[in-house]
Coordinates of C-alpha atoms and ligand atoms in Angstrom, one line a residue:
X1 CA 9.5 -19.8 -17.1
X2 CA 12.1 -21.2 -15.3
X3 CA 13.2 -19.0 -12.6
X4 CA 11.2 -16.8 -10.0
X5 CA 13.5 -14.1 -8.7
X6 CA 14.4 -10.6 -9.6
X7 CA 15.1 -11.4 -13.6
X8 CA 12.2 -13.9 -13.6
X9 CA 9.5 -10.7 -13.1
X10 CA 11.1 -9.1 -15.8
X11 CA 11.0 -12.2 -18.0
X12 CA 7.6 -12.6 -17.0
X13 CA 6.2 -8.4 -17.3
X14 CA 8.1 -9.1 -20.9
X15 CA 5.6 -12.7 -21.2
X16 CA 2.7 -11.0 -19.8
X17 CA 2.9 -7.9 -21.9
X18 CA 3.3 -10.4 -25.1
X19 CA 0.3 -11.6 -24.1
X20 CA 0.9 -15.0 -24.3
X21 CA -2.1 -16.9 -22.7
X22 CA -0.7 -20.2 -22.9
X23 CA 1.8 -19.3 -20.3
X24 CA 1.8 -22.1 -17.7
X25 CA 3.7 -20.3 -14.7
X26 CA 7.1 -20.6 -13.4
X27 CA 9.1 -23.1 -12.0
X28 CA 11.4 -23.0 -9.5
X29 CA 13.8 -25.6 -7.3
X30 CA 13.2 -23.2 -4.2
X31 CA 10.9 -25.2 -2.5
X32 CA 8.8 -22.5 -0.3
X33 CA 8.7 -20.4 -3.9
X34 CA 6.2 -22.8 -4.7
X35 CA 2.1 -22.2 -4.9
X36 CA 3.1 -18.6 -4.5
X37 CA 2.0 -16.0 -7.0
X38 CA 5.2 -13.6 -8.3
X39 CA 4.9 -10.8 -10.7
X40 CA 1.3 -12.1 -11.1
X41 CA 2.3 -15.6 -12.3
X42 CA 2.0 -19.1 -10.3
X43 CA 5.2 -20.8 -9.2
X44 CA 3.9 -24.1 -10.0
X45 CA 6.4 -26.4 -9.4
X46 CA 10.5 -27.1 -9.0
X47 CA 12.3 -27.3 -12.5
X48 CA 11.8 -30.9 -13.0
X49 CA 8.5 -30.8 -12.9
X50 CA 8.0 -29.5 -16.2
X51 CA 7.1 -32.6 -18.1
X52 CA 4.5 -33.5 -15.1
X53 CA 2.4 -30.2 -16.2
X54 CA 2.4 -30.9 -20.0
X55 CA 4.2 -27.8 -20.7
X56 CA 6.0 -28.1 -24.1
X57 CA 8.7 -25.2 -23.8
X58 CA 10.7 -23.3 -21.5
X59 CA 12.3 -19.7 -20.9
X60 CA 14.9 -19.7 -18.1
X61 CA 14.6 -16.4 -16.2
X62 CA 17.5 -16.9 -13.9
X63 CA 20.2 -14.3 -14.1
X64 CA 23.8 -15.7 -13.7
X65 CA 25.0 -17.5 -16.6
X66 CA 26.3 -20.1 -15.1
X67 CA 23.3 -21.6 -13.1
X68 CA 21.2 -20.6 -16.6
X69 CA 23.4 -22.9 -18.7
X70 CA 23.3 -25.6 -15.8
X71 CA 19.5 -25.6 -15.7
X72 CA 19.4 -25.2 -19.5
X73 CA 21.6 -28.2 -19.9
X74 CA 19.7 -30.7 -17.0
X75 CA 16.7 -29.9 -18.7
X76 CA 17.3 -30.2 -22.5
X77 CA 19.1 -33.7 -21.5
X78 CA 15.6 -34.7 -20.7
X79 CA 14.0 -33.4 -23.7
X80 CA 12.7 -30.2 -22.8
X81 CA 12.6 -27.4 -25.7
X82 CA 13.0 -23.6 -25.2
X83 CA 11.2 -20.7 -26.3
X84 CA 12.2 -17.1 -26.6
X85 CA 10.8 -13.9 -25.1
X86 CA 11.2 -10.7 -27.0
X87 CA 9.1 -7.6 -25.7
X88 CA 7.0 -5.9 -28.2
X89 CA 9.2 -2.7 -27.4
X90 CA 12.3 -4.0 -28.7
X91 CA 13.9 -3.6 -31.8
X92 CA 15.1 -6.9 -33.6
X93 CA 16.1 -6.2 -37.0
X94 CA 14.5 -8.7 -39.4
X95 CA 17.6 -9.6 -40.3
X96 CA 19.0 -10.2 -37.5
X97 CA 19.1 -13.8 -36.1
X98 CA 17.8 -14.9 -32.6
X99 CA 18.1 -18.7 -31.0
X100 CA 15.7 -20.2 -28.4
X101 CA 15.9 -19.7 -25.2
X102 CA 16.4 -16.0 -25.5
X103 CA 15.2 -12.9 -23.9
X104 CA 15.5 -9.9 -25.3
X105 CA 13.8 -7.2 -22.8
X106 CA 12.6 -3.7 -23.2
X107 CA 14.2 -1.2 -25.0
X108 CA 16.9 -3.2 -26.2
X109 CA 18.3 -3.1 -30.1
X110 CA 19.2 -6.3 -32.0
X111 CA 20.5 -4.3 -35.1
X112 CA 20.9 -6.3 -38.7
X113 CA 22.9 -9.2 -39.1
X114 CA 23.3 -9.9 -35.8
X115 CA 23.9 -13.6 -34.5
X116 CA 22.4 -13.8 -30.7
X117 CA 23.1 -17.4 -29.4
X118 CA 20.9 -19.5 -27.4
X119 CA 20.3 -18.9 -23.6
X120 CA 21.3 -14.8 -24.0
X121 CA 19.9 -12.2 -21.7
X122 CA 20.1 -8.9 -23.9
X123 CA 18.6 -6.9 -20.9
X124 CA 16.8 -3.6 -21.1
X125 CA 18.2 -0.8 -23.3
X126 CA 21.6 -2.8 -24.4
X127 CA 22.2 -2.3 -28.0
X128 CA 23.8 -5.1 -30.4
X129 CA 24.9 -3.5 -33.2
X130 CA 25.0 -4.7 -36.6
X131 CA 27.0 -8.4 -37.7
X132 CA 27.7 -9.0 -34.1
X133 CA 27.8 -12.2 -33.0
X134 CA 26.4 -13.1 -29.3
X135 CA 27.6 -17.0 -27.8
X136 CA 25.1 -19.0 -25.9
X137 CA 24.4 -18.4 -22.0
X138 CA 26.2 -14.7 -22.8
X139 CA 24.3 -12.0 -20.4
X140 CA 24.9 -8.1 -22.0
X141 CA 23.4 -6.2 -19.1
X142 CA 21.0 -3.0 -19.2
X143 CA 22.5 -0.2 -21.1
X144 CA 25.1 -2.2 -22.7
X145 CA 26.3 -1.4 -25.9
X146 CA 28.5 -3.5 -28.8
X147 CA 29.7 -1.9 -31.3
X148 CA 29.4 -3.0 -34.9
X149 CA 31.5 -6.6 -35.5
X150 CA 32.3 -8.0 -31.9
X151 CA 32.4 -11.3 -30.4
X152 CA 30.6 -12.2 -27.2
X153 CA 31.9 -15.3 -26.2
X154 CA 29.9 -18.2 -24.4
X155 CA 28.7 -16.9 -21.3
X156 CA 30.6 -13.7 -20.5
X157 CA 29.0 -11.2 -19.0
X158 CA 28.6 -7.6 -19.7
X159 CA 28.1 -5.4 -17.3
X160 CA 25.7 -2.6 -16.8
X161 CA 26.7 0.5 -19.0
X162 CA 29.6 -1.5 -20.3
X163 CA 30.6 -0.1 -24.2
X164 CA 33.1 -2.4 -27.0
X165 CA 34.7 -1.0 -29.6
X166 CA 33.8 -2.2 -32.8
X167 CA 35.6 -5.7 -34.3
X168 CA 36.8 -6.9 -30.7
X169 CA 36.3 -10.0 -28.7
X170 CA 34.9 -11.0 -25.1
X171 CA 36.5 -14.1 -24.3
X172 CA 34.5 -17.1 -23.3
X173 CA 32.7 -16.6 -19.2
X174 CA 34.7 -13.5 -18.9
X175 CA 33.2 -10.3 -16.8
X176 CA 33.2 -6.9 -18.1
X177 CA 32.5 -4.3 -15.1
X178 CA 29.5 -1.7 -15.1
X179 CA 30.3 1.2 -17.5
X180 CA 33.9 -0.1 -18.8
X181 CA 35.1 1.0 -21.8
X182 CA 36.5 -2.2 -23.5
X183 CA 39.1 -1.2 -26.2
X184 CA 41.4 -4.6 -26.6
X185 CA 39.7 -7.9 -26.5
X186 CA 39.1 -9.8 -23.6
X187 CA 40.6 -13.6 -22.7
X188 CA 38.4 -16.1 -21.9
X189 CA 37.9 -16.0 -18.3
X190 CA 39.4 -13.0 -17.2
X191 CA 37.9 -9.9 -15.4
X192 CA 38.1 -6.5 -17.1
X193 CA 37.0 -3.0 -15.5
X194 CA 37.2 0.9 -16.0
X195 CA 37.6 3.2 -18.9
X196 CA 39.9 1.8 -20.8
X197 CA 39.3 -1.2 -19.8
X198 CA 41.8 -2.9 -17.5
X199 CA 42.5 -6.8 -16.3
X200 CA 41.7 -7.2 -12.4
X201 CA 41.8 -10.7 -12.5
Ligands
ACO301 C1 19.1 -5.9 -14.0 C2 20.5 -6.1 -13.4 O1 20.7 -5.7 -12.2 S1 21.7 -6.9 -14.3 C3 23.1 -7.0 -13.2 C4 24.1 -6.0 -13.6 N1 25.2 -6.1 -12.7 C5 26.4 -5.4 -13.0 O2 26.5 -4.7 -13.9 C6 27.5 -5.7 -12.0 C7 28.9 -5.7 -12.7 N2 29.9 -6.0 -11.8 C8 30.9 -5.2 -11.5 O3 31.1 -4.1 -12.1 C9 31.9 -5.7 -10.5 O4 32.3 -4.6 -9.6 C10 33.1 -6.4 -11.1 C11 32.6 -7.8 -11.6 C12 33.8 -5.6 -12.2 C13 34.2 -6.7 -10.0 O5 33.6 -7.3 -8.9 P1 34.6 -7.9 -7.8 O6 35.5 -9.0 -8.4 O7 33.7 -8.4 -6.7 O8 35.6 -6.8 -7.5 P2 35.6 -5.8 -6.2 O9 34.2 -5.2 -5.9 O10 36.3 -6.5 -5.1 O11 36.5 -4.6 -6.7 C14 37.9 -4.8 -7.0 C15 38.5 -3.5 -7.4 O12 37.9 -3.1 -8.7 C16 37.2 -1.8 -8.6 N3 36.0 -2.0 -9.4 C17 34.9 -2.8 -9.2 N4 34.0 -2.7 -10.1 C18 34.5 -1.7 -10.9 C19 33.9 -1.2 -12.1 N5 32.7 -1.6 -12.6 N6 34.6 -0.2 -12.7 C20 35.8 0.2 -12.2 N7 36.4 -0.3 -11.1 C21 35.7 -1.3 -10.5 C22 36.9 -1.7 -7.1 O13 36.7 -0.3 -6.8 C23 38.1 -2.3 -6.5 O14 39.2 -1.4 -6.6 P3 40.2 -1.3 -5.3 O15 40.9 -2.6 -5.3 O16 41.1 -0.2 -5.8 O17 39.4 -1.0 -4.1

């Protein structure tokens, strides 16, 4: 697991609970993170050192989407492959469809006929309803909820309690604000808060 802070002990409770026992530890480029024991797993070395420890794939625990895709993008470049991490106590409809590099935490709802991208957080409780489609390095925060039909585009983020009305779409590394109600769709890049939901920036 790529990442030791706040999301990387949930990433890691979600690993641990799987019960995967081929879990080498995390990594992490904060230097005095290393050799110390988080969530009750070993930071064992910066990013890089990956290939060094024979590990074969990676999750990246690290919250903003921006330094996920960064990290994701350094190391795939050097031939790194992902894995995913779905908790036992989600529900991922079997026909639904999940890429690597994906966490899907506690609680959460992939419904059928979703499309969840690579490098997503669908964080605990946030339900994707059915045929949505989710872009890569997209976060939908806790106790988010889509709507049957929307877009996510690459990278936005969702915020906490944030709701979308069916069929609409989140432009591209825009920000939805905790517990808006989005009822247009979104540009790429922009900033939208409040119920409805409204353009700050
Ligand atoms: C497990 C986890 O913790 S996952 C992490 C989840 N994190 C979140 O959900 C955080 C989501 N972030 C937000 O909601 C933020 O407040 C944002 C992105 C919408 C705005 O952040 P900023 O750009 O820093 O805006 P800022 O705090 O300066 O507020 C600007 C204005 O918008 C208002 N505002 C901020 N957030 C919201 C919101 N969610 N809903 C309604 N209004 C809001 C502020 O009150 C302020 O209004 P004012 O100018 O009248 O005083």
């Amino acid at each position: 697991m790529v990442g030791a802070g706040g999301h990387g002990k949930v990433v890691a409770d979600t690993v641990l609970t799987l019960g995967k026992d081929d879990l080498a530890g995390f990594l992490d480029d904060k230097a005095e993170l290393v050799g110390r024991v988080i969530a009750g797993v070993r930071v064992i070395g910066r990013m890089d050192a990956w290939s060094q420890h024979g590990i074969e794939r990676l999750i990246f625990a690290i919250g903003d989407n921006h330094a996920r895709r960064k990290a994701v993008q350094r190391v795939t470049a050097a031939g790194a492959r992902l894995t995913s991490a779905i908790h036992p106590r989600a529900t991922v409809s079997d026909r639904a469809s999940v890429k690597d590099g994906t966490a899907i935490m506690a609680g959460a709802v992939v419904n059928a006929y979703a499309d969840v991208g690579m490098n997503v957080i669908i964080n605990t409780g946030a339900i994707v309803e059915h045929d949505c489609v989710i872009g890569p390095h997209a976060h939908i925060a806790p106790g988010s909820c889509l709507a049957g039909n929307v877009t996510i585009g690459e990278g936005a983020f969702l915020g906490l309690g944030s709701r979308v009305l069916p069929g609409l779409r989140i432009g591209s590394w825009s920000i939805v604000g905790a517990g808006a109600v989005v009822t247009r769709d979104v540009p790429d890049g922009a900033t939208v808060a409040g119920i409805p939901a409204r353009r700050l920036t």
